[in-house]
């Protein structure tokens, strides 16, 4: 029997953009904020329950966590975009094929990546900047996370598809379920059972397992407009190629983030003097804070994705432009709030994570410099994700690589030599402002030369 589109799916091409963006973005923002909050709460529990050096150990895991995210977003982002485009084309059988393929690829990626990383975990962590003082904390945390990658990958991959196929509230619930379970269990495991940083990791996987069950139930249910079908394809090369092509942008973004964090950690160790490990810990605090606001912007872009994907597939180009404009204004408003908080209340934010005065002092200096150009970050993120959402991954990859490789790494090599540890923070601010201008210029060129051709061909 043919699958029919839900009314919520058809609304993507008809309903007012503002109402649609609210409908899809608010649940995604809530889910993103919840995810950020439990990362922050985990760090607070670790900092206060285990110690300042444990915060530094956790910061050492950030590059590896970016790699974990890279291999799942390669599948999840590509699958979500393609399924939205198929829905816009009324091709429900192919959208179902995407769901089946994403599930299979999530299993394969998790086993291969998780297994290989576990085999070489210590050398990887030392390469990422671990020292004898921090390796134990980093190892304990990452072992648990890597053992749980099959659960994490299936949950994240299918949750992105749930949102893209017309169920944003269900996707929000799964993320909230993961957070609630984690926040309840983390203090029990860390403070009561004395499991330390390993307890925080176990709580994270337990939360993701609860969400995994919820998401799996949704796609097994025939009440869902798009769900698992045994007779549809589970590994299709044409779909896999498209998933990888579109997912390559967030994949490279996370890989670049991994490389960048390695450079940052090593620069902080080199120029932080006797407090090098604490400087890495300070970056951990800054990173959690900036990611809180970045994840809110990502929530907006996740809400934009099904609207953009559906309307680009249906050739509704005016709706595509209006969605982009509104998304940019919202993204900038969010990062302006982040800038105000970090510039006015740096000590208040730092003291949530630690009582160590040296760590708070280093963090304060970092906040003031790192966040100086932060208001423009929201615009850059929205534009980068816009290209991914409309099936133009090359442009998204270009913007990601210019920010993290072409600009940031050279700054990280040269500025600390002149400004010391402050040069590390200044490098991030400088790359943000240059990347903003590149994103604006790139978008203007694409709209003038590419979008106009698409509009003419659709007439």
Coordinates of C-alpha atoms in Angstrom, one line a residue:
X1 CA 0.0 0.0 0.0
X2 CA 1.4 3.4 -0.9
X3 CA 2.4 5.7 1.9
X4 CA 0.7 9.1 2.0
X5 CA 2.2 12.3 3.3
X6 CA 1.1 13.6 6.7
X7 CA -0.6 17.0 6.7
X8 CA 2.4 18.3 8.6
X9 CA 4.7 17.3 5.7
X10 CA 2.5 19.1 3.1
X11 CA 2.4 22.2 5.3
X12 CA 6.1 22.7 4.5
X13 CA 5.1 24.0 1.1
X14 CA 2.0 26.0 2.1
X15 CA 2.0 27.3 5.7
X16 CA 3.4 30.8 6.7
X17 CA 7.2 30.6 7.1
X18 CA 7.3 32.2 10.5
X19 CA 4.7 29.6 11.9
X20 CA 6.6 26.8 10.2
X21 CA 9.9 27.9 11.6
X22 CA 8.4 28.1 15.0
X23 CA 6.8 24.7 14.7
X24 CA 10.0 23.0 13.6
X25 CA 12.7 25.1 15.3
X26 CA 11.3 25.4 18.8
X27 CA 11.3 21.6 19.4
X28 CA 14.8 21.4 17.8
X29 CA 16.0 24.4 20.0
X30 CA 14.6 22.8 23.1
X31 CA 16.4 19.5 22.2
X32 CA 19.6 21.3 21.4
X33 CA 19.5 23.4 24.6
X34 CA 18.8 20.2 26.6
X35 CA 21.8 18.5 25.0
X36 CA 24.0 21.5 25.7
X37 CA 22.7 21.7 29.3
X38 CA 23.5 18.1 30.1
X39 CA 27.0 18.6 28.6
X40 CA 27.4 21.6 30.9
X41 CA 25.8 19.9 33.9
X42 CA 28.1 16.9 33.3
X43 CA 31.1 19.3 33.3
X44 CA 29.8 20.9 36.5
X45 CA 29.4 17.6 38.2
X46 CA 32.9 16.5 37.1
X47 CA 34.5 19.8 38.1
X48 CA 32.9 19.9 41.5
X49 CA 32.8 16.1 42.1
X50 CA 36.2 15.0 40.7
X51 CA 38.3 18.2 40.5
X52 CA 39.8 20.9 38.3
X53 CA 42.2 18.4 36.6
X54 CA 39.3 16.3 35.6
X55 CA 37.9 19.3 33.7
X56 CA 41.2 19.4 31.9
X57 CA 41.0 15.7 31.2
X58 CA 37.5 16.1 29.8
X59 CA 38.7 19.0 27.6
X60 CA 41.3 16.6 26.1
X61 CA 38.4 14.3 24.9
X62 CA 36.8 17.1 22.9
X63 CA 38.8 16.3 19.7
X64 CA 37.8 12.7 19.9
X65 CA 34.2 13.6 20.7
X66 CA 34.2 15.7 17.6
X67 CA 35.4 12.6 15.6
X68 CA 32.6 10.6 17.2
X69 CA 30.1 13.2 16.1
X70 CA 31.7 13.4 12.6
X71 CA 31.0 9.8 11.7
X72 CA 27.4 9.9 12.8
X73 CA 26.6 13.3 11.3
X74 CA 28.0 12.0 8.0
X75 CA 25.0 9.8 8.0
X76 CA 22.4 11.8 10.0
X77 CA 22.7 15.1 8.2
X78 CA 22.8 13.6 4.7
X79 CA 19.9 11.3 5.5
X80 CA 17.7 14.1 6.9
X81 CA 18.3 16.4 3.9
X82 CA 17.7 13.7 1.3
X83 CA 14.5 12.4 3.0
X84 CA 13.1 16.0 3.1
X85 CA 13.9 16.5 -0.6
X86 CA 12.2 13.1 -1.5
X87 CA 9.1 14.2 0.5
X88 CA 9.0 17.5 -1.4
X89 CA 9.0 15.4 -4.6
X90 CA 6.2 13.2 -3.2
X91 CA 8.6 10.1 -3.5
X92 CA 7.7 8.4 -0.2
X93 CA 9.2 5.0 -1.2
X94 CA 12.6 6.6 -1.6
X95 CA 12.2 8.4 1.7
X96 CA 11.6 5.0 3.3
X97 CA 14.7 3.7 1.6
X98 CA 16.7 6.5 3.2
X99 CA 15.5 5.5 6.7
X100 CA 16.5 1.9 6.2
X101 CA 19.9 3.0 4.8
X102 CA 20.6 5.4 7.6
X103 CA 19.9 2.6 10.2
X104 CA 22.3 0.2 8.5
X105 CA 25.1 2.7 8.0
X106 CA 24.8 3.8 11.7
X107 CA 25.4 0.3 12.8
X108 CA 28.4 -0.1 10.4
X109 CA 30.0 3.2 11.3
X110 CA 29.7 2.7 15.1
X111 CA 31.3 -0.8 15.1
X112 CA 34.1 0.2 12.8
X113 CA 34.9 3.6 14.3
X114 CA 34.3 2.6 17.9
X115 CA 36.3 -0.6 17.6
X116 CA 39.3 0.9 15.9
X117 CA 39.4 3.9 18.3
X118 CA 39.3 1.6 21.4
X119 CA 42.3 -0.3 20.1
X120 CA 44.5 2.9 19.9
X121 CA 42.8 5.0 22.6
X122 CA 45.9 6.0 24.7
X123 CA 48.1 7.0 21.7
X124 CA 45.2 9.0 20.3
X125 CA 44.6 10.9 23.6
X126 CA 48.3 11.7 24.0
X127 CA 48.4 13.0 20.5
X128 CA 45.4 15.2 21.3
X129 CA 47.3 16.8 24.2
X130 CA 46.9 14.5 27.2
X131 CA 49.6 14.6 29.9
X132 CA 50.3 12.2 32.7
X133 CA 48.1 14.4 34.9
X134 CA 45.1 14.2 32.6
X135 CA 45.3 10.9 30.6
X136 CA 43.6 8.8 33.3
X137 CA 40.5 11.0 33.3
X138 CA 40.3 11.2 29.5
X139 CA 40.7 7.4 29.2
X140 CA 38.0 6.5 31.7
X141 CA 35.5 8.8 30.1
X142 CA 36.2 7.8 26.4
X143 CA 36.2 4.1 27.0
X144 CA 32.5 4.2 28.1
X145 CA 31.5 6.6 25.3
X146 CA 33.1 4.4 22.6
X147 CA 31.5 1.2 23.9
X148 CA 28.2 3.0 23.6
X149 CA 28.6 4.2 20.0
X150 CA 26.1 1.8 18.4
X151 CA 23.4 3.2 20.7
X152 CA 24.5 6.8 20.1
X153 CA 24.8 6.5 16.4
X154 CA 21.4 4.8 15.8
X155 CA 19.7 7.3 18.2
X156 CA 21.2 10.4 16.6
X157 CA 20.8 9.2 13.0
X158 CA 17.1 8.2 13.4
X159 CA 16.3 11.3 15.5
X160 CA 17.5 13.6 12.7
X161 CA 15.3 11.6 10.3
X162 CA 12.3 11.9 12.7
X163 CA 12.5 15.6 12.6
X164 CA 13.0 15.8 8.8
X165 CA 10.1 13.5 8.1
X166 CA 7.5 15.7 9.9
X167 CA 7.8 14.8 13.6
X168 CA 9.7 17.7 15.3
X169 CA 8.0 17.3 18.7
X170 CA 8.8 13.6 18.8
X171 CA 12.4 14.4 18.0
X172 CA 12.4 16.9 20.8
X173 CA 11.0 14.4 23.3
X174 CA 13.7 11.9 22.5
X175 CA 16.4 14.5 23.1
X176 CA 14.8 15.6 26.4
X177 CA 14.5 11.9 27.4
X178 CA 18.2 11.5 26.9
X179 CA 18.9 14.6 29.0
X180 CA 16.6 13.8 31.9
X181 CA 17.9 10.3 32.4
X182 CA 21.5 11.6 32.2
X183 CA 20.9 14.4 34.6
X184 CA 19.2 12.1 37.1
X185 CA 21.9 9.4 37.0
X186 CA 25.1 11.5 36.7
X187 CA 25.1 12.9 40.3
X188 CA 24.2 9.4 41.6
X189 CA 27.1 7.8 39.7
X190 CA 29.6 10.5 40.5
X191 CA 28.8 11.6 44.1
X192 CA 26.9 8.6 45.6
X193 CA 28.6 5.6 43.9
X194 CA 31.9 7.4 43.6
X195 CA 32.4 6.3 40.0
X196 CA 34.1 9.6 39.1
X197 CA 34.4 10.8 35.5
X198 CA 33.5 7.2 34.3
X199 CA 30.1 7.7 36.1
X200 CA 29.4 10.8 34.0
X201 CA 30.1 8.8 30.8
X202 CA 27.9 5.9 31.9
X203 CA 25.0 8.3 32.7
X204 CA 25.4 9.8 29.2
X205 CA 25.1 6.4 27.5
X206 CA 22.1 5.4 29.8
X207 CA 20.3 8.6 28.7
X208 CA 21.0 7.9 25.0
X209 CA 19.8 4.3 25.4
X210 CA 16.4 5.5 26.7
X211 CA 16.1 7.8 23.7
X212 CA 17.3 5.0 21.4
X213 CA 14.3 2.9 22.5
X214 CA 11.9 5.8 21.9
X215 CA 13.2 6.6 18.4
X216 CA 13.4 2.9 17.4
X217 CA 9.7 2.4 18.5
X218 CA 8.7 5.4 16.3
X219 CA 10.3 4.0 13.1
X220 CA 8.9 0.5 13.8
X221 CA 5.4 1.8 14.2
X222 CA 3.2 1.8 11.1
X223 CA 1.5 4.9 12.4
X224 CA 4.5 6.9 11.2
X225 CA 4.2 8.2 7.7
X226 CA 7.8 7.0 7.0
X227 CA 8.9 3.9 8.9
X228 CA 11.1 0.8 8.5
X229 CA 9.9 -1.5 5.7
X230 CA 11.4 -4.9 5.2
X231 CA 10.8 -4.9 1.5
X232 CA 12.5 -1.5 0.9
X233 CA 16.2 -1.3 0.4
X234 CA 18.6 -1.3 3.3
X235 CA 21.8 -0.6 1.5
X236 CA 21.5 1.2 -1.8
X237 CA 24.6 2.7 -3.4
X238 CA 22.8 5.6 -5.1
X239 CA 21.3 6.6 -1.7
X240 CA 24.5 6.0 0.2
X241 CA 26.4 8.3 -2.3
X242 CA 23.9 11.1 -1.8
X243 CA 24.0 10.7 2.0
X244 CA 27.7 10.9 2.1
X245 CA 27.8 13.8 -0.4
X246 CA 25.5 16.0 1.7
X247 CA 26.8 14.6 5.0
X248 CA 30.4 15.4 4.0
X249 CA 29.9 19.0 5.1
X250 CA 29.1 18.4 8.8
X251 CA 31.6 15.5 8.7
X252 CA 34.4 17.7 7.6
X253 CA 33.3 20.4 10.0
X254 CA 33.7 18.0 12.9
X255 CA 37.0 16.6 11.6
X256 CA 38.3 20.2 11.3
X257 CA 37.0 21.0 14.8
X258 CA 39.0 18.0 16.0
X259 CA 42.2 19.3 14.3
X260 CA 41.5 22.8 15.6
X261 CA 41.0 21.6 19.2
X262 CA 44.3 19.7 19.0
X263 CA 46.1 22.9 17.9
X264 CA 44.3 24.8 20.7
X265 CA 45.2 22.3 23.4
X266 CA 48.8 22.1 22.4
X267 CA 49.1 25.9 22.2
X268 CA 47.5 26.3 25.6
X269 CA 50.0 23.7 27.0
X270 CA 52.9 25.5 25.3
X271 CA 52.0 29.0 26.3
X272 CA 50.2 28.4 29.5
X273 CA 53.4 27.9 31.5
X274 CA 53.0 26.0 34.8
X275 CA 49.2 26.4 34.5
X276 CA 49.1 24.7 31.0
X277 CA 46.8 21.9 32.1
X278 CA 44.5 24.5 33.8
X279 CA 44.5 26.6 30.6
X280 CA 43.2 23.5 28.8
X281 CA 40.6 23.2 31.5
X282 CA 39.7 26.9 30.9
X283 CA 39.2 26.1 27.2
X284 CA 36.9 23.3 28.3
X285 CA 34.7 25.9 30.2
X286 CA 34.7 28.3 27.2
X287 CA 34.0 25.5 24.8
X288 CA 30.9 24.3 26.8
X289 CA 29.7 27.9 27.0
X290 CA 30.1 28.7 23.3
X291 CA 28.6 25.4 22.3
X292 CA 25.5 26.2 24.4
X293 CA 24.7 29.2 22.1
X294 CA 25.9 27.5 19.0
X295 CA 23.6 24.5 19.7
X296 CA 20.7 26.9 19.9
X297 CA 21.6 28.3 16.5
X298 CA 21.9 24.7 15.3
X299 CA 18.4 24.1 16.6
X300 CA 17.2 26.9 14.4
X301 CA 19.0 25.5 11.4
X302 CA 17.6 22.0 12.1
X303 CA 14.1 23.6 12.1
X304 CA 15.0 25.3 8.8
X305 CA 16.3 22.1 7.2
X306 CA 12.9 20.3 6.4
X307 CA 11.4 23.6 5.2
X308 CA 14.4 24.4 2.9
X309 CA 14.7 20.8 1.7
X310 CA 11.0 20.4 0.9
X311 CA 10.7 23.8 -0.8
X312 CA 13.9 23.4 -2.9
X313 CA 12.6 20.0 -4.0
X314 CA 9.2 21.6 -4.8
X315 CA 10.9 24.6 -6.6
X316 CA 9.3 27.1 -4.2
X317 CA 12.3 29.5 -4.3
X318 CA 10.6 32.5 -2.7
X319 CA 9.9 30.4 0.4
X320 CA 13.5 29.3 0.5
X321 CA 14.7 32.9 0.5
X322 CA 12.3 34.0 3.2
X323 CA 13.2 31.0 5.4
X324 CA 16.9 31.9 5.0
X325 CA 16.4 35.6 5.9
X326 CA 14.4 34.8 9.0
X327 CA 16.9 32.2 10.1
X328 CA 19.8 34.6 9.8
X329 CA 18.2 37.3 12.0
X330 CA 17.3 34.7 14.6
X331 CA 20.8 33.2 14.6
X332 CA 22.5 36.6 15.0
X333 CA 20.1 37.5 17.9
X334 CA 21.1 34.3 19.7
X335 CA 24.9 34.9 19.4
X336 CA 24.5 38.5 20.5
X337 CA 23.0 37.2 23.8
X338 CA 26.0 34.8 24.1
X339 CA 28.4 37.7 23.6
X340 CA 26.7 39.8 26.3
X341 CA 26.7 37.0 28.8
X342 CA 30.4 36.1 28.3
X343 CA 31.6 39.7 28.3
X344 CA 29.6 40.8 31.4
X345 CA 29.5 37.7 33.6
X346 CA 32.7 35.6 32.8
X347 CA 33.4 34.9 36.5
X348 CA 29.8 33.8 37.2
X349 CA 29.9 31.3 34.3
X350 CA 33.3 30.0 35.3
X351 CA 32.4 29.5 38.9
X352 CA 29.6 27.2 37.9
X353 CA 32.2 24.7 36.8
X354 CA 34.9 25.1 39.4
X355 CA 36.0 26.8 42.7
X356 CA 39.7 26.9 41.6
X357 CA 40.7 30.6 41.5
X358 CA 43.5 30.1 39.0
X359 CA 41.1 28.3 36.6
X360 CA 38.5 31.1 37.0
X361 CA 41.2 33.8 36.3
X362 CA 42.4 32.1 33.1
X363 CA 38.8 31.5 32.0
X364 CA 38.0 35.2 32.6
X365 CA 40.7 36.4 30.2
X366 CA 39.7 33.8 27.7
X367 CA 36.0 34.8 27.7
X368 CA 36.8 38.5 27.2
X369 CA 38.9 37.9 24.1
X370 CA 37.4 34.7 22.6
X371 CA 33.9 36.1 22.5
X372 CA 34.6 39.6 21.2
X373 CA 33.4 38.8 17.6
X374 CA 30.8 36.3 18.7
X375 CA 27.7 38.2 17.4
X376 CA 28.5 37.4 13.8
X377 CA 28.9 33.7 14.4
X378 CA 25.1 33.1 14.3
X379 CA 25.0 34.4 10.7
X380 CA 27.9 32.3 9.5
X381 CA 26.4 29.1 11.0
X382 CA 23.0 29.7 9.4
X383 CA 24.5 30.4 5.9
X384 CA 26.7 27.3 6.1
X385 CA 23.8 25.1 7.1
X386 CA 21.6 26.7 4.5
X387 CA 23.8 25.2 1.7
X388 CA 23.7 21.8 3.3
X389 CA 19.9 21.9 3.6
X390 CA 19.3 22.8 0.0
X391 CA 21.5 19.9 -1.2
X392 CA 24.6 22.0 -2.1
X393 CA 27.2 20.4 0.2
X394 CA 30.2 21.8 -1.7
X395 CA 29.4 25.3 -0.6
X396 CA 28.8 24.2 3.0
X397 CA 32.1 22.4 3.0
X398 CA 33.9 25.4 1.6
X399 CA 32.6 27.7 4.4
X400 CA 33.5 25.1 7.1
X401 CA 37.0 24.5 5.8
X402 CA 37.8 28.2 5.4
X403 CA 36.8 29.0 9.0
X404 CA 38.6 26.1 10.7
X405 CA 41.6 25.4 8.5
X406 CA 42.3 28.3 6.2
X407 CA 41.9 31.0 8.9
X408 CA 42.0 29.6 12.4
X409 CA 45.0 27.2 12.3
X410 CA 47.4 29.8 10.8
X411 CA 46.3 32.3 13.5
X412 CA 46.9 29.6 16.1
X413 CA 50.4 29.1 14.8
X414 CA 51.4 32.7 14.7
X415 CA 49.4 34.9 17.2
X416 CA 50.4 33.0 20.4
X417 CA 54.1 33.7 19.5
X418 CA 53.3 37.4 19.7
X419 CA 50.6 37.5 22.4
X420 CA 51.2 34.4 24.4
X421 CA 48.1 32.6 25.7
X422 CA 46.0 35.6 24.8
X423 CA 46.9 34.9 21.2
X424 CA 45.1 31.5 21.4
X425 CA 41.9 33.3 22.3
X426 CA 42.4 36.1 19.8
X427 CA 42.9 33.5 17.0
X428 CA 39.4 32.2 17.4
X429 CA 37.9 35.8 17.4
X430 CA 39.9 36.7 14.3
X431 CA 38.8 33.6 12.4
X432 CA 35.2 34.3 13.3
X433 CA 35.1 37.8 11.8
X434 CA 36.9 36.8 8.6
X435 CA 34.6 33.8 8.1
X436 CA 31.6 35.9 8.5
X437 CA 32.6 38.1 5.6
X438 CA 33.4 35.1 3.4
X439 CA 30.0 33.6 4.2
X440 CA 28.2 36.8 3.2
X441 CA 30.2 37.1 -0.1
X442 CA 29.6 33.4 -0.9
X443 CA 25.9 33.6 -0.3
X444 CA 25.6 36.7 -2.4
X445 CA 27.4 35.1 -5.3
X446 CA 25.3 31.9 -5.1
X447 CA 22.0 33.8 -4.9
X448 CA 23.0 35.9 -8.0
X449 CA 24.4 33.2 -10.2
X450 CA 23.0 29.9 -9.1
X451 CA 19.6 30.6 -7.6
X452 CA 18.6 32.7 -10.5
X453 CA 19.4 29.9 -12.9
X454 CA 17.3 27.4 -10.8
X455 CA 14.4 29.9 -10.9
X456 CA 14.6 30.3 -14.7
X457 CA 14.8 26.5 -15.3
X458 CA 11.7 25.9 -13.1
X459 CA 9.6 28.3 -15.2

